[in-house]
PDB file of C-alpha atoms in Angstrom:
ATOM      1  CA  UNK A   1      14.872  -7.183   7.150  1.00  0.00           C
ATOM      2  CA  UNK A   2      12.117  -5.666   9.271  1.00  0.00           C
ATOM      3  CA  UNK A   3      10.996  -7.314  12.526  1.00  0.00           C
ATOM      4  CA  UNK A   4       8.105  -9.778  12.390  1.00  0.00           C
ATOM      5  CA  UNK A   5       6.271 -12.163  14.684  1.00  0.00           C
ATOM      6  CA  UNK A   6       6.000 -15.895  14.029  1.00  0.00           C
ATOM      7  CA  UNK A   7       3.724 -18.848  14.675  1.00  0.00           C
ATOM      8  CA  UNK A   8       3.353 -22.469  13.601  1.00  0.00           C
ATOM      9  CA  UNK A   9      -0.049 -23.457  12.272  1.00  0.00           C
ATOM     10  CA  UNK A  10      -1.724 -26.624  13.525  1.00  0.00           C
ATOM     11  CA  UNK A  11      -4.050 -27.172  10.556  1.00  0.00           C
ATOM     12  CA  UNK A  12      -4.753 -25.606   7.132  1.00  0.00           C
ATOM     13  CA  UNK A  13      -7.938 -23.940   8.430  1.00  0.00           C
ATOM     14  CA  UNK A  14      -6.062 -22.599  11.442  1.00  0.00           C
ATOM     15  CA  UNK A  15      -3.359 -21.169   9.190  1.00  0.00           C
ATOM     16  CA  UNK A  16      -5.926 -19.458   6.961  1.00  0.00           C
ATOM     17  CA  UNK A  17      -7.772 -18.016   9.966  1.00  0.00           C
ATOM     18  CA  UNK A  18      -4.513 -16.702  11.434  1.00  0.00           C
ATOM     19  CA  UNK A  19      -3.669 -14.950   8.165  1.00  0.00           C
ATOM     20  CA  UNK A  20      -6.827 -12.828   8.198  1.00  0.00           C
ATOM     21  CA  UNK A  21      -6.612 -12.260  11.937  1.00  0.00           C
ATOM     22  CA  UNK A  22      -3.283 -10.467  11.470  1.00  0.00           C
ATOM     23  CA  UNK A  23      -3.294  -8.030   8.515  1.00  0.00           C
ATOM     24  CA  UNK A  24       0.026  -8.171   6.689  1.00  0.00           C
ATOM     25  CA  UNK A  25       0.680 -11.823   7.571  1.00  0.00           C
ATOM     26  CA  UNK A  26       2.300 -14.249   5.124  1.00  0.00           C
ATOM     27  CA  UNK A  27       2.552 -18.033   4.934  1.00  0.00           C
ATOM     28  CA  UNK A  28       6.050 -19.495   4.849  1.00  0.00           C
ATOM     29  CA  UNK A  29       7.178 -22.975   3.814  1.00  0.00           C
ATOM     30  CA  UNK A  30      10.426 -23.310   1.839  1.00  0.00           C
ATOM     31  CA  UNK A  31      10.937 -19.548   1.839  1.00  0.00           C
ATOM     32  CA  UNK A  32      13.131 -19.649  -1.273  1.00  0.00           C
ATOM     33  CA  UNK A  33      11.478 -16.524  -2.704  1.00  0.00           C
ATOM     34  CA  UNK A  34       9.866 -14.859   0.297  1.00  0.00           C
ATOM     35  CA  UNK A  35      13.019 -14.636   2.434  1.00  0.00           C
ATOM     36  CA  UNK A  36      14.985 -13.008  -0.388  1.00  0.00           C
ATOM     37  CA  UNK A  37      12.230 -10.429  -0.837  1.00  0.00           C
ATOM     38  CA  UNK A  38      12.115  -9.773   2.903  1.00  0.00           C
ATOM     39  CA  UNK A  39      15.861  -9.099   2.962  1.00  0.00           C
ATOM     40  CA  UNK A  40      15.366  -6.490   0.235  1.00  0.00           C
ATOM     41  CA  UNK A  41      12.289  -5.104   2.069  1.00  0.00           C
ATOM     42  CA  UNK A  42      10.155  -5.702  -1.005  1.00  0.00           C
ATOM     43  CA  UNK A  43       8.029  -7.991   1.136  1.00  0.00           C
ATOM     44  CA  UNK A  44       7.533  -6.713   4.680  1.00  0.00           C
ATOM     45  CA  UNK A  45       5.182  -9.137   6.474  1.00  0.00           C
ATOM     46  CA  UNK A  46       4.464  -8.265  10.082  1.00  0.00           C
ATOM     47  CA  UNK A  47       3.721 -11.902  10.899  1.00  0.00           C
ATOM     48  CA  UNK A  48       4.853 -15.234   9.430  1.00  0.00           C
ATOM     49  CA  UNK A  49       2.709 -18.369   9.639  1.00  0.00           C
ATOM     50  CA  UNK A  50       4.826 -21.489   9.299  1.00  0.00           C
ATOM     51  CA  UNK A  51       2.871 -24.210   7.460  1.00  0.00           C
ATOM     52  CA  UNK A  52       5.666 -26.782   7.267  1.00  0.00           C
ATOM     53  CA  UNK A  53       4.126 -28.883  10.041  1.00  0.00           C
ATOM     54  CA  UNK A  54       0.904 -29.476   8.140  1.00  0.00           C
ATOM     55  CA  UNK A  55       0.359 -32.877   6.521  1.00  0.00           C
ATOM     56  CA  UNK A  56       0.462 -31.546   2.968  1.00  0.00           C
ATOM     57  CA  UNK A  57       3.609 -33.262   1.723  1.00  0.00           C
ATOM     58  CA  UNK A  58       2.277 -36.346  -0.060  1.00  0.00           C
ATOM     59  CA  UNK A  59       1.672 -37.316  -3.690  1.00  0.00           C
ATOM     60  CA  UNK A  60      -1.392 -39.558  -3.791  1.00  0.00           C
ATOM     61  CA  UNK A  61      -3.692 -41.058  -6.442  1.00  0.00           C
ATOM     62  CA  UNK A  62      -7.366 -40.115  -6.327  1.00  0.00           C
ATOM     63  CA  UNK A  63     -10.269 -42.563  -6.770  1.00  0.00           C
ATOM     64  CA  UNK A  64     -10.931 -41.274 -10.304  1.00  0.00           C
ATOM     65  CA  UNK A  65      -7.368 -41.896 -11.499  1.00  0.00           C
ATOM     66  CA  UNK A  66      -6.006 -38.373 -11.024  1.00  0.00           C
ATOM     67  CA  UNK A  67      -2.945 -37.450  -8.951  1.00  0.00           C
ATOM     68  CA  UNK A  68      -3.106 -35.138  -5.934  1.00  0.00           C
ATOM     69  CA  UNK A  69       0.075 -33.261  -5.026  1.00  0.00           C
ATOM     70  CA  UNK A  70       0.248 -31.758  -1.552  1.00  0.00           C
ATOM     71  CA  UNK A  71       1.135 -28.077  -1.318  1.00  0.00           C
ATOM     72  CA  UNK A  72       4.290 -28.867   0.670  1.00  0.00           C
ATOM     73  CA  UNK A  73       5.724 -31.497  -1.681  1.00  0.00           C
ATOM     74  CA  UNK A  74       9.246 -30.355  -2.470  1.00  0.00           C
ATOM     75  CA  UNK A  75      10.181 -29.802  -6.102  1.00  0.00           C
ATOM     76  CA  UNK A  76      12.919 -32.443  -5.968  1.00  0.00           C
ATOM     77  CA  UNK A  77      10.539 -35.092  -4.643  1.00  0.00           C
ATOM     78  CA  UNK A  78       7.835 -34.224  -7.170  1.00  0.00           C
ATOM     79  CA  UNK A  79      10.217 -34.369 -10.132  1.00  0.00           C
ATOM     80  CA  UNK A  80      11.508 -37.770  -8.963  1.00  0.00           C
ATOM     81  CA  UNK A  81       8.099 -39.318  -8.245  1.00  0.00           C
ATOM     82  CA  UNK A  82       7.685 -42.452 -10.362  1.00  0.00           C
ATOM     83  CA  UNK A  83       4.083 -41.650 -11.298  1.00  0.00           C
ATOM     84  CA  UNK A  84       4.947 -38.101 -12.325  1.00  0.00           C
ATOM     85  CA  UNK A  85       7.868 -39.262 -14.444  1.00  0.00           C
ATOM     86  CA  UNK A  86       5.747 -41.946 -16.117  1.00  0.00           C
ATOM     87  CA  UNK A  87       2.412 -40.172 -16.656  1.00  0.00           C
ATOM     88  CA  UNK A  88       3.207 -36.440 -16.432  1.00  0.00           C
ATOM     89  CA  UNK A  89       6.705 -36.246 -17.857  1.00  0.00           C
ATOM     90  CA  UNK A  90       6.366 -32.613 -18.920  1.00  0.00           C
ATOM     91  CA  UNK A  91       6.012 -31.664 -15.244  1.00  0.00           C
ATOM     92  CA  UNK A  92       9.093 -33.589 -14.158  1.00  0.00           C
ATOM     93  CA  UNK A  93      11.129 -32.029 -16.965  1.00  0.00           C
ATOM     94  CA  UNK A  94       9.916 -28.515 -16.141  1.00  0.00           C
ATOM     95  CA  UNK A  95      10.834 -28.912 -12.476  1.00  0.00           C
ATOM     96  CA  UNK A  96      14.324 -30.134 -13.311  1.00  0.00           C
ATOM     97  CA  UNK A  97      14.808 -27.131 -15.614  1.00  0.00           C
ATOM     98  CA  UNK A  98      14.109 -24.727 -12.752  1.00  0.00           C
ATOM     99  CA  UNK A  99      16.534 -23.264 -10.218  1.00  0.00           C
ATOM    100  CA  UNK A 100      19.327 -25.354  -8.660  1.00  0.00           C
ATOM    101  CA  UNK A 101      19.280 -28.698  -6.869  1.00  0.00           C
ATOM    102  CA  UNK A 102      19.608 -26.986  -3.503  1.00  0.00           C
ATOM    103  CA  UNK A 103      16.627 -24.734  -4.158  1.00  0.00           C
ATOM    104  CA  UNK A 104      14.524 -27.604  -5.498  1.00  0.00           C
ATOM    105  CA  UNK A 105      15.189 -29.452  -2.246  1.00  0.00           C
ATOM    106  CA  UNK A 106      13.471 -26.623  -0.332  1.00  0.00           C
ATOM    107  CA  UNK A 107      10.958 -25.145  -2.765  1.00  0.00           C
ATOM    108  CA  UNK A 108       7.356 -26.346  -2.478  1.00  0.00           C
ATOM    109  CA  UNK A 109       4.574 -26.940  -4.974  1.00  0.00           C
ATOM    110  CA  UNK A 110       2.439 -24.072  -3.652  1.00  0.00           C
ATOM    111  CA  UNK A 111       5.368 -21.708  -3.307  1.00  0.00           C
ATOM    112  CA  UNK A 112       6.437 -22.366  -6.881  1.00  0.00           C
ATOM    113  CA  UNK A 113       3.011 -21.317  -8.147  1.00  0.00           C
ATOM    114  CA  UNK A 114       3.133 -18.159  -6.027  1.00  0.00           C
ATOM    115  CA  UNK A 115       6.662 -16.931  -6.694  1.00  0.00           C
ATOM    116  CA  UNK A 116       6.974 -13.282  -7.669  1.00  0.00           C
ATOM    117  CA  UNK A 117       8.308 -11.917 -10.945  1.00  0.00           C
ATOM    118  CA  UNK A 118      12.024 -11.551 -11.615  1.00  0.00           C
ATOM    119  CA  UNK A 119      11.584  -8.244 -13.452  1.00  0.00           C
ATOM    120  CA  UNK A 120      14.711  -6.201 -12.589  1.00  0.00           C
ATOM    121  CA  UNK A 121      12.636  -3.126 -11.779  1.00  0.00           C
ATOM    122  CA  UNK A 122      10.543  -5.094  -9.273  1.00  0.00           C
ATOM    123  CA  UNK A 123      13.771  -5.895  -7.414  1.00  0.00           C
ATOM    124  CA  UNK A 124      15.185  -2.358  -7.631  1.00  0.00           C
ATOM    125  CA  UNK A 125      13.466  -0.398  -4.867  1.00  0.00           C
ATOM    126  CA  UNK A 126      14.828   2.866  -6.273  1.00  0.00           C
ATOM    127  CA  UNK A 127      12.688   2.404  -9.398  1.00  0.00           C
ATOM    128  CA  UNK A 128       8.905   2.784  -9.787  1.00  0.00           C
ATOM    129  CA  UNK A 129       7.021  -0.500 -10.013  1.00  0.00           C
ATOM    130  CA  UNK A 130       3.248  -0.905  -9.924  1.00  0.00           C
ATOM    131  CA  UNK A 131       3.632  -4.488  -8.785  1.00  0.00           C
ATOM    132  CA  UNK A 132       5.769  -3.505  -5.808  1.00  0.00           C
ATOM    133  CA  UNK A 133       4.120  -0.145  -5.066  1.00  0.00           C
ATOM    134  CA  UNK A 134       0.720   0.243  -6.777  1.00  0.00           C
ATOM    135  CA  UNK A 135       0.306   3.505  -8.636  1.00  0.00           C
ATOM    136  CA  UNK A 136       4.003   4.365  -8.775  1.00  0.00           C
ATOM    137  CA  UNK A 137       4.430   3.567 -12.476  1.00  0.00           C
ATOM    138  CA  UNK A 138       6.305   0.943 -14.501  1.00  0.00           C
ATOM    139  CA  UNK A 139       9.996   1.607 -15.128  1.00  0.00           C
ATOM    140  CA  UNK A 140      10.196  -1.450 -17.393  1.00  0.00           C
ATOM    141  CA  UNK A 141       8.047   0.270 -20.023  1.00  0.00           C
ATOM    142  CA  UNK A 142      10.629   2.261 -21.938  1.00  0.00           C
ATOM    143  CA  UNK A 143      13.408   0.651 -19.908  1.00  0.00           C
ATOM    144  CA  UNK A 144      15.384  -2.582 -20.148  1.00  0.00           C
ATOM    145  CA  UNK A 145      12.816  -5.140 -21.292  1.00  0.00           C
ATOM    146  CA  UNK A 146      14.716  -7.993 -22.935  1.00  0.00           C
ATOM    147  CA  UNK A 147      13.387 -10.616 -20.488  1.00  0.00           C
ATOM    148  CA  UNK A 148       9.878  -9.232 -20.164  1.00  0.00           C
ATOM    149  CA  UNK A 149       6.416  -9.919 -21.585  1.00  0.00           C
ATOM    150  CA  UNK A 150       5.515  -9.792 -25.264  1.00  0.00           C
ATOM    151  CA  UNK A 151       1.829 -10.616 -24.778  1.00  0.00           C
ATOM    152  CA  UNK A 152      -0.839 -10.131 -22.108  1.00  0.00           C
ATOM    153  CA  UNK A 153       0.833  -7.052 -20.635  1.00  0.00           C
ATOM    154  CA  UNK A 154      -0.755  -3.695 -19.927  1.00  0.00           C
ATOM    155  CA  UNK A 155       0.158  -0.038 -19.567  1.00  0.00           C
ATOM    156  CA  UNK A 156       0.739  -0.773 -15.873  1.00  0.00           C
ATOM    157  CA  UNK A 157       3.039  -3.808 -16.142  1.00  0.00           C
ATOM    158  CA  UNK A 158       4.977  -5.976 -18.617  1.00  0.00           C
ATOM    159  CA  UNK A 159       6.483  -8.411 -16.096  1.00  0.00           C
ATOM    160  CA  UNK A 160       6.618 -12.161 -16.700  1.00  0.00           C
ATOM    161  CA  UNK A 161       5.807 -15.063 -14.401  1.00  0.00           C
ATOM    162  CA  UNK A 162       9.014 -16.962 -13.586  1.00  0.00           C
ATOM    163  CA  UNK A 163       7.738 -20.469 -12.788  1.00  0.00           C
ATOM    164  CA  UNK A 164       8.631 -23.433 -14.994  1.00  0.00           C
ATOM    165  CA  UNK A 165       6.393 -25.757 -13.003  1.00  0.00           C
ATOM    166  CA  UNK A 166       3.336 -23.566 -13.533  1.00  0.00           C
ATOM    167  CA  UNK A 167       3.730 -23.771 -17.325  1.00  0.00           C
ATOM    168  CA  UNK A 168       3.663 -27.567 -17.171  1.00  0.00           C
ATOM    169  CA  UNK A 169       0.705 -27.490 -14.767  1.00  0.00           C
ATOM    170  CA  UNK A 170      -1.132 -25.260 -17.247  1.00  0.00           C
ATOM    171  CA  UNK A 171      -0.609 -27.624 -20.175  1.00  0.00           C
ATOM    172  CA  UNK A 172      -1.831 -30.504 -17.977  1.00  0.00           C
ATOM    173  CA  UNK A 173      -5.035 -28.652 -16.926  1.00  0.00           C
ATOM    174  CA  UNK A 174      -4.250 -28.908 -13.217  1.00  0.00           C
ATOM    175  CA  UNK A 175      -6.556 -27.610 -10.482  1.00  0.00           C
ATOM    176  CA  UNK A 176      -5.431 -25.731  -7.369  1.00  0.00           C
ATOM    177  CA  UNK A 177      -7.129 -26.778  -4.125  1.00  0.00           C
ATOM    178  CA  UNK A 178      -7.418 -24.282  -1.279  1.00  0.00           C
ATOM    179  CA  UNK A 179      -8.956 -23.685   2.117  1.00  0.00           C
ATOM    180  CA  UNK A 180     -10.489 -20.352   3.083  1.00  0.00           C
ATOM    181  CA  UNK A 181     -10.353 -18.720   6.517  1.00  0.00           C
ATOM    182  CA  UNK A 182     -13.865 -19.995   7.294  1.00  0.00           C
ATOM    183  CA  UNK A 183     -12.664 -23.553   6.641  1.00  0.00           C
ATOM    184  CA  UNK A 184     -14.439 -23.895   3.289  1.00  0.00           C
ATOM    185  CA  UNK A 185     -12.516 -25.619   0.493  1.00  0.00           C
ATOM    186  CA  UNK A 186     -12.531 -24.774  -3.191  1.00  0.00           C
ATOM    187  CA  UNK A 187     -10.868 -25.948  -6.407  1.00  0.00           C
ATOM    188  CA  UNK A 188      -9.553 -23.397  -8.912  1.00  0.00           C
ATOM    189  CA  UNK A 189      -8.697 -24.404 -12.500  1.00  0.00           C
ATOM    190  CA  UNK A 190      -5.123 -23.341 -13.107  1.00  0.00           C
ATOM    191  CA  UNK A 191      -6.287 -21.509 -16.233  1.00  0.00           C
ATOM    192  CA  UNK A 192      -8.080 -19.106 -13.880  1.00  0.00           C
ATOM    193  CA  UNK A 193      -5.551 -19.060 -11.039  1.00  0.00           C
ATOM    194  CA  UNK A 194      -3.025 -16.469 -12.269  1.00  0.00           C
ATOM    195  CA  UNK A 195      -4.271 -13.034 -13.348  1.00  0.00           C
ATOM    196  CA  UNK A 196      -3.147 -10.752 -16.149  1.00  0.00           C
ATOM    197  CA  UNK A 197      -1.847  -7.394 -14.880  1.00  0.00           C
ATOM    198  CA  UNK A 198      -4.509  -4.974 -16.138  1.00  0.00           C
ATOM    199  CA  UNK A 199      -4.586  -1.978 -13.813  1.00  0.00           C
ATOM    200  CA  UNK A 200      -3.750  -4.045 -10.718  1.00  0.00           C
ATOM    201  CA  UNK A 201      -0.521  -5.964 -11.401  1.00  0.00           C
ATOM    202  CA  UNK A 202       0.105  -6.337  -7.663  1.00  0.00           C
ATOM    203  CA  UNK A 203      -2.882  -8.731  -7.505  1.00  0.00           C
ATOM    204  CA  UNK A 204      -1.304 -11.777  -9.106  1.00  0.00           C
ATOM    205  CA  UNK A 205      -3.767 -14.596  -8.385  1.00  0.00           C
ATOM    206  CA  UNK A 206      -7.466 -15.081  -7.617  1.00  0.00           C
ATOM    207  CA  UNK A 207      -6.696 -16.156  -4.038  1.00  0.00           C
ATOM    208  CA  UNK A 208      -8.713 -14.310  -1.408  1.00  0.00           C
ATOM    209  CA  UNK A 209      -7.078 -12.816   1.708  1.00  0.00           C
ATOM    210  CA  UNK A 210      -5.975 -15.646   3.976  1.00  0.00           C
ATOM    211  CA  UNK A 211      -6.753 -18.384   1.459  1.00  0.00           C
ATOM    212  CA  UNK A 212      -4.196 -21.207   1.658  1.00  0.00           C
ATOM    213  CA  UNK A 213      -3.210 -23.619  -1.117  1.00  0.00           C
ATOM    214  CA  UNK A 214      -3.469 -27.200   0.140  1.00  0.00           C
ATOM    215  CA  UNK A 215      -2.838 -29.237  -3.024  1.00  0.00           C
ATOM    216  CA  UNK A 216      -2.665 -29.314  -6.798  1.00  0.00           C
ATOM    217  CA  UNK A 217      -4.552 -32.048  -8.636  1.00  0.00           C
ATOM    218  CA  UNK A 218      -3.516 -33.352 -12.036  1.00  0.00           C
ATOM    219  CA  UNK A 219      -6.296 -34.931 -14.150  1.00  0.00           C
ATOM    220  CA  UNK A 220      -6.026 -38.482 -15.391  1.00  0.00           C
ATOM    221  CA  UNK A 221      -3.012 -39.022 -17.681  1.00  0.00           C
ATOM    222  CA  UNK A 222      -3.544 -38.012 -21.308  1.00  0.00           C
ATOM    223  CA  UNK A 223      -0.699 -40.040 -22.808  1.00  0.00           C
ATOM    224  CA  UNK A 224       1.327 -38.708 -25.707  1.00  0.00           C
ATOM    225  CA  UNK A 225       4.896 -37.427 -25.791  1.00  0.00           C
ATOM    226  CA  UNK A 226       5.740 -34.948 -23.029  1.00  0.00           C
ATOM    227  CA  UNK A 227       8.405 -32.316 -23.775  1.00  0.00           C
ATOM    228  CA  UNK A 228       9.652 -29.193 -21.990  1.00  0.00           C
ATOM    229  CA  UNK A 229      12.143 -26.942 -23.772  1.00  0.00           C
ATOM    230  CA  UNK A 230      13.537 -23.926 -21.945  1.00  0.00           C
ATOM    231  CA  UNK A 231      15.601 -21.294 -23.765  1.00  0.00           C
ATOM    232  CA  UNK A 232      17.695 -19.112 -21.456  1.00  0.00           C
ATOM    233  CA  UNK A 233      20.840 -17.022 -21.431  1.00  0.00           C
ATOM    234  CA  UNK A 234      22.918 -19.686 -19.708  1.00  0.00           C
ATOM    235  CA  UNK A 235      22.622 -23.425 -19.300  1.00  0.00           C
ATOM    236  CA  UNK A 236      21.531 -23.517 -15.668  1.00  0.00           C
ATOM    237  CA  UNK A 237      20.070 -21.414 -12.864  1.00  0.00           C
ATOM    238  CA  UNK A 238      18.493 -18.887 -15.215  1.00  0.00           C
ATOM    239  CA  UNK A 239      14.900 -17.915 -15.906  1.00  0.00           C
ATOM    240  CA  UNK A 240      13.328 -18.587 -19.286  1.00  0.00           C
ATOM    241  CA  UNK A 241      13.447 -16.184 -22.177  1.00  0.00           C
ATOM    242  CA  UNK A 242      11.017 -18.621 -23.791  1.00  0.00           C
ATOM    243  CA  UNK A 243       9.782 -21.978 -22.535  1.00  0.00           C
ATOM    244  CA  UNK A 244       7.538 -24.448 -24.349  1.00  0.00           C
ATOM    245  CA  UNK A 245       5.613 -27.186 -22.544  1.00  0.00           C
ATOM    246  CA  UNK A 246       3.910 -29.620 -24.893  1.00  0.00           C
ATOM    247  CA  UNK A 247       2.005 -32.883 -24.909  1.00  0.00           C
ATOM    248  CA  UNK A 248       1.930 -34.268 -28.451  1.00  0.00           C
ATOM    249  CA  UNK A 249      -0.206 -37.220 -29.520  1.00  0.00           C
ATOM    250  CA  UNK A 250       0.815 -39.717 -32.247  1.00  0.00           C
ATOM    251  CA  UNK A 251      -1.526 -38.066 -34.774  1.00  0.00           C
ATOM    252  CA  UNK A 252       0.176 -34.692 -34.261  1.00  0.00           C
ATOM    253  CA  UNK A 253      -2.563 -33.159 -32.141  1.00  0.00           C
ATOM    254  CA  UNK A 254      -1.817 -32.005 -28.636  1.00  0.00           C
ATOM    255  CA  UNK A 255      -1.433 -29.152 -26.191  1.00  0.00           C
ATOM    256  CA  UNK A 256       1.107 -26.365 -25.770  1.00  0.00           C
ATOM    257  CA  UNK A 257       1.775 -23.685 -23.144  1.00  0.00           C
ATOM    258  CA  UNK A 258       4.461 -21.007 -23.031  1.00  0.00           C
ATOM    259  CA  UNK A 259       6.597 -19.557 -20.290  1.00  0.00           C
ATOM    260  CA  UNK A 260       8.729 -16.418 -20.307  1.00  0.00           C
ATOM    261  CA  UNK A 261       6.361 -14.445 -22.527  1.00  0.00           C
ATOM    262  CA  UNK A 262       3.520 -13.236 -20.283  1.00  0.00           C
ATOM    263  CA  UNK A 263       2.384 -12.335 -16.776  1.00  0.00           C
ATOM    264  CA  UNK A 264       1.071 -15.912 -16.404  1.00  0.00           C
ATOM    265  CA  UNK A 265       1.659 -19.268 -18.084  1.00  0.00           C
ATOM    266  CA  UNK A 266       0.382 -18.649 -21.610  1.00  0.00           C
ATOM    267  CA  UNK A 267      -1.919 -21.099 -23.343  1.00  0.00           C
ATOM    268  CA  UNK A 268      -4.476 -20.505 -26.108  1.00  0.00           C
ATOM    269  CA  UNK A 269      -6.476 -23.695 -26.564  1.00  0.00           C
ATOM    270  CA  UNK A 270      -7.821 -22.579 -29.942  1.00  0.00           C
ATOM    271  CA  UNK A 271      -4.270 -22.496 -31.302  1.00  0.00           C
ATOM    272  CA  UNK A 272      -3.793 -26.184 -30.524  1.00  0.00           C
ATOM    273  CA  UNK A 273      -6.076 -27.195 -33.376  1.00  0.00           C
ATOM    274  CA  UNK A 274      -3.252 -26.011 -35.665  1.00  0.00           C
ATOM    275  CA  UNK A 275      -0.611 -28.337 -34.229  1.00  0.00           C
ATOM    276  CA  UNK A 276      -0.747 -30.867 -37.088  1.00  0.00           C
ATOM    277  CA  UNK A 277       0.017 -27.967 -39.474  1.00  0.00           C
ATOM    278  CA  UNK A 278       3.260 -27.097 -37.684  1.00  0.00           C
ATOM    279  CA  UNK A 279       4.842 -24.479 -35.456  1.00  0.00           C
ATOM    280  CA  UNK A 280       4.223 -21.456 -37.688  1.00  0.00           C
ATOM    281  CA  UNK A 281       0.443 -21.941 -37.704  1.00  0.00           C
ATOM    282  CA  UNK A 282       0.305 -22.557 -33.943  1.00  0.00           C
ATOM    283  CA  UNK A 283       2.523 -19.586 -33.080  1.00  0.00           C
ATOM    284  CA  UNK A 284       0.438 -17.228 -35.217  1.00  0.00           C
ATOM    285  CA  UNK A 285      -2.578 -17.900 -32.978  1.00  0.00           C
ATOM    286  CA  UNK A 286      -0.670 -18.323 -29.711  1.00  0.00           C
ATOM    287  CA  UNK A 287       0.903 -14.888 -30.037  1.00  0.00           C
ATOM    288  CA  UNK A 288      -1.886 -13.066 -31.874  1.00  0.00           C
ATOM    289  CA  UNK A 289      -2.026  -9.523 -30.530  1.00  0.00           C
ATOM    290  CA  UNK A 290       1.520  -9.627 -29.158  1.00  0.00           C
ATOM    291  CA  UNK A 291       3.060  -6.240 -28.339  1.00  0.00           C
ATOM    292  CA  UNK A 292       6.788  -6.761 -27.966  1.00  0.00           C
ATOM    293  CA  UNK A 293       9.296  -4.019 -27.285  1.00  0.00           C
ATOM    294  CA  UNK A 294      12.256  -3.477 -29.617  1.00  0.00           C
ATOM    295  CA  UNK A 295      14.425  -5.293 -27.057  1.00  0.00           C
ATOM    296  CA  UNK A 296      12.318  -8.446 -26.801  1.00  0.00           C
ATOM    297  CA  UNK A 297      10.764  -8.759 -30.264  1.00  0.00           C
ATOM    298  CA  UNK A 298      13.182 -11.659 -30.837  1.00  0.00           C
ATOM    299  CA  UNK A 299      10.946 -13.756 -28.570  1.00  0.00           C
ATOM    300  CA  UNK A 300       8.293 -14.096 -31.285  1.00  0.00           C
ATOM    301  CA  UNK A 301      10.457 -16.002 -33.782  1.00  0.00           C
ATOM    302  CA  UNK A 302      12.122 -17.759 -30.845  1.00  0.00           C
ATOM    303  CA  UNK A 303       8.764 -19.202 -29.781  1.00  0.00           C
ATOM    304  CA  UNK A 304       8.157 -20.507 -33.300  1.00  0.00           C
ATOM    305  CA  UNK A 305      11.616 -22.068 -33.541  1.00  0.00           C
ATOM    306  CA  UNK A 306      11.436 -23.621 -30.074  1.00  0.00           C
ATOM    307  CA  UNK A 307       7.981 -25.047 -30.766  1.00  0.00           C
ATOM    308  CA  UNK A 308       9.250 -26.346 -34.103  1.00  0.00           C
ATOM    309  CA  UNK A 309      12.044 -28.139 -32.276  1.00  0.00           C
ATOM    310  CA  UNK A 310       9.520 -29.612 -29.815  1.00  0.00           C
ATOM    311  CA  UNK A 311       7.260 -30.893 -32.612  1.00  0.00           C
ATOM    312  CA  UNK A 312      10.215 -32.370 -34.473  1.00  0.00           C
ATOM    313  CA  UNK A 313      11.361 -34.165 -31.321  1.00  0.00           C
ATOM    314  CA  UNK A 314       7.832 -35.494 -30.759  1.00  0.00           C
ATOM    315  CA  UNK A 315       7.846 -37.012 -34.241  1.00  0.00           C
ATOM    316  CA  UNK A 316      10.894 -39.047 -33.238  1.00  0.00           C
TER     317      UNK A 316
END
């Protein structure tokens, strides 16, 4: 791990201002991803800004009936929150499917959204990776790709986003609240928050330099049956090969988002009109234009089968 300086921020605006004042600075809260990357020298921040002392650790209702989740709410606390379990069950289930209990005790809402890919070539500093070192190439293309993207990739990157929580947030139409270095606040629909790789896979979100996540807001509850199914190589502490987050209404309509298949949580709203027709019709639109490799082509039928299981469970 390379040397770095450290400070504790006194307010969100102060933290954001400090981040642009020191090029190469990073925010740290739980550190469950960042510290591992620093040990491998994949992340080499010259300055860490500790945001744990900020008052961003509450889950609170809003006047319009939504639910505001502070950026520092730990995954364990969010999954156990009575309102989340009752009204946003898909989120609670997704959180409990992720990582281990010890990691959930430390990991934060904002950090979960911002975690980096688990592509093996991103973690192997002896291999080229455009996400780790822009312009160096992508060893995953033509390499071991079983876990990687089948849709939304590019000639520069076929990595997947690892978050379970983000998939549930996407199906719930959450919004990410931030503060900029000048103190201005903004709200970003989660549909627009994560970027596809294109030619710049190292730019993973629409956050501006120094911009700090302060909260995530869930809209008013939509009802229905909330289900999260995660298919992985082992029963626990493994990232998704395919994940399906769904909210299904009594008439068979609903919403669906996928994890483990793309550079971001994958949702195609137009495909949801096909939900009453069954998993095959939905999957055909969800994965239209998919470009799997020979090693991960199995993910396409796996999505259909997993979604079929979800729809069958929703029917009771």
